[in-house]
Structure formats: structure tokens, C-alpha cells
Amino acid sequence: MSTVATDNAALVRSAYEAFGRGDIPAVIDFLAPEVVWIETEGGPYGGVYEGPQAVLEGIFARVGSDWDGFVVDVERVLADGDTVVGICTYRGTYRATGREMVARVVHVWEIRDGRALRMEQFVDSEQLNAAAR
């Protein structure tokens, strides 16, 4: 793996670790001002979010209020240059229903100058939706 890929993989791992500690400001700081964050259509947060504030309000604030114990278990982080792939599992309990959720997810990150320029999520959205019903 090239030095750039190794560095980018480490940056994404650090973002996952910050999320795991509940350090959302550190995750938001990792996002480039022009970040494009794409959530899988059909899921509860499906759509495109542009800019760190949109990600904070449209994703992180909602996940924080909707779920108890929401975690992202990171299985692998793979990198090729500026592209980093996180293979993970979401886990949590939807507050309104008390239903638990386990969903496999892949995140594809594009990194530029040490910050996330783009993140696209591929998730089994039915698992998230089933917990919310």
C-alpha cells in the first residue's frame, strides 16, 4: 500500500474511532467544507448532504436522537490512493420502538488533503427501517 493510501486509511480509522468515543466534533472537522455525504436511498436518512453542517444536522443529530447504543463496528479499512473503503456493521436500538438493529454497511470515502471530500454509504436499509416500524 502506498504512503498516501496508508495515511488516508489511518485518517478514516481515526474518524471511526472518534465516532465511537462520541467525539462528533472531531468527525465533523475531518469533513472538507465542500463534502458530499451520500446515504443509501430507501433508508431513514437517505439522500445527499452537502457540507459539514448538513451532515451534522441531517445525519449525526438525527442518529443521536433516534437510536440508543448506536455503534459502527469496523471490520476492515481498505485503501487505494485517495479512496478508502470501510466495511462495517451498524448496531443499535431504535428509541421509539425499542427494536434492535444489526445492518452490514460499506462506506466509500474520497480523501483530499487530509479531509473527507465525499462519503457514500451502502447499507441494508431494510434492517434500519424494520427497527423503526
PDB file of C-alpha atoms in Angstrom, residues 24-86:
ATOM      1  CA  ILE A  24     -18.725  14.133  16.767  1.00  0.00           C
ATOM      2  CA  PRO A  25     -16.864  17.490  16.511  1.00  0.00           C
ATOM      3  CA  ALA A  26     -13.704  15.559  15.515  1.00  0.00           C
ATOM      4  CA  VAL A  27     -15.637  13.698  12.808  1.00  0.00           C
ATOM      5  CA  ILE A  28     -17.126  16.950  11.514  1.00  0.00           C
ATOM      6  CA  ASP A  29     -13.644  18.529  11.486  1.00  0.00           C
ATOM      7  CA  PHE A  30     -12.487  15.655   9.255  1.00  0.00           C
ATOM      8  CA  LEU A  31     -15.025  16.677   6.597  1.00  0.00           C
ATOM      9  CA  ALA A  32     -13.939  19.088   3.870  1.00  0.00           C
ATOM     10  CA  PRO A  33     -16.053  22.260   3.632  1.00  0.00           C
ATOM     11  CA  GLU A  34     -17.435  21.018   0.299  1.00  0.00           C
ATOM     12  CA  VAL A  35     -18.022  17.418   1.450  1.00  0.00           C
ATOM     13  CA  VAL A  36     -20.743  15.433  -0.287  1.00  0.00           C
ATOM     14  CA  TRP A  37     -22.193  12.753   2.022  1.00  0.00           C
ATOM     15  CA  ILE A  38     -24.492  10.216   0.348  1.00  0.00           C
ATOM     16  CA  GLU A  39     -26.783   7.995   2.419  1.00  0.00           C
ATOM     17  CA  THR A  40     -28.438   4.958   0.816  1.00  0.00           C
ATOM     18  CA  GLU A  41     -31.839   5.781  -0.688  1.00  0.00           C
ATOM     19  CA  GLY A  42     -34.689   3.939   0.965  1.00  0.00           C
ATOM     20  CA  GLY A  43     -33.181   4.236   4.425  1.00  0.00           C
ATOM     21  CA  PRO A  44     -34.322   6.622   7.151  1.00  0.00           C
ATOM     22  CA  TYR A  45     -31.640   9.186   6.283  1.00  0.00           C
ATOM     23  CA  GLY A  46     -31.417   8.504   2.530  1.00  0.00           C
ATOM     24  CA  GLY A  47     -30.235  11.359   0.378  1.00  0.00           C
ATOM     25  CA  VAL A  48     -27.341  13.676  -0.359  1.00  0.00           C
ATOM     26  CA  TYR A  49     -25.974  16.066   2.264  1.00  0.00           C
ATOM     27  CA  GLU A  50     -23.624  18.842   1.189  1.00  0.00           C
ATOM     28  CA  GLY A  51     -21.298  20.486   3.684  1.00  0.00           C
ATOM     29  CA  PRO A  52     -20.350  19.549   7.263  1.00  0.00           C
ATOM     30  CA  GLN A  53     -23.345  21.370   8.810  1.00  0.00           C
ATOM     31  CA  ALA A  54     -25.780  19.390   6.646  1.00  0.00           C
ATOM     32  CA  VAL A  55     -24.087  16.138   7.721  1.00  0.00           C
ATOM     33  CA  LEU A  56     -24.172  17.189  11.371  1.00  0.00           C
ATOM     34  CA  GLU A  57     -27.872  18.124  11.289  1.00  0.00           C
ATOM     35  CA  GLY A  58     -29.133  15.582   8.758  1.00  0.00           C
ATOM     36  CA  ILE A  59     -27.230  12.535   9.968  1.00  0.00           C
ATOM     37  CA  PHE A  60     -25.425  12.757  13.300  1.00  0.00           C
ATOM     38  CA  ALA A  61     -28.039  14.760  15.218  1.00  0.00           C
ATOM     39  CA  ARG A  62     -30.824  12.500  13.969  1.00  0.00           C
ATOM     40  CA  VAL A  63     -28.927   9.275  14.663  1.00  0.00           C
ATOM     41  CA  GLY A  64     -28.150  10.568  18.160  1.00  0.00           C
ATOM     42  CA  SER A  65     -31.802  11.290  18.897  1.00  0.00           C
ATOM     43  CA  ASP A  66     -33.279   8.235  17.149  1.00  0.00           C
ATOM     44  CA  TRP A  67     -31.024   5.432  18.438  1.00  0.00           C
ATOM     45  CA  ASP A  68     -29.774   4.090  21.758  1.00  0.00           C
ATOM     46  CA  GLY A  69     -26.374   2.447  21.714  1.00  0.00           C
ATOM     47  CA  PHE A  70     -25.767   3.153  18.026  1.00  0.00           C
ATOM     48  CA  VAL A  71     -22.305   1.864  17.099  1.00  0.00           C
ATOM     49  CA  VAL A  72     -20.303   1.322  13.949  1.00  0.00           C
ATOM     50  CA  ASP A  73     -18.246  -1.857  14.319  1.00  0.00           C
ATOM     51  CA  VAL A  74     -15.366  -1.547  11.854  1.00  0.00           C
ATOM     52  CA  GLU A  75     -14.255  -4.844  10.383  1.00  0.00           C
ATOM     53  CA  ARG A  76     -11.799  -3.652   7.736  1.00  0.00           C
ATOM     54  CA  VAL A  77     -10.454  -0.465   6.226  1.00  0.00           C
ATOM     55  CA  LEU A  78      -9.003  -0.776   2.728  1.00  0.00           C
ATOM     56  CA  ALA A  79      -7.317   1.992   0.760  1.00  0.00           C
ATOM     57  CA  ASP A  80      -6.171   2.676  -2.777  1.00  0.00           C
ATOM     58  CA  GLY A  81      -4.729   6.157  -3.093  1.00  0.00           C
ATOM     59  CA  ASP A  82      -7.393   8.690  -2.187  1.00  0.00           C
ATOM     60  CA  THR A  83     -10.184   6.094  -1.984  1.00  0.00           C
ATOM     61  CA  VAL A  84     -10.796   4.355   1.335  1.00  0.00           C
ATOM     62  CA  VAL A  85     -13.409   1.665   1.972  1.00  0.00           C
ATOM     63  CA  GLY A  86     -14.745   0.855   5.425  1.00  0.00           C
TER      64      GLY A  86
END
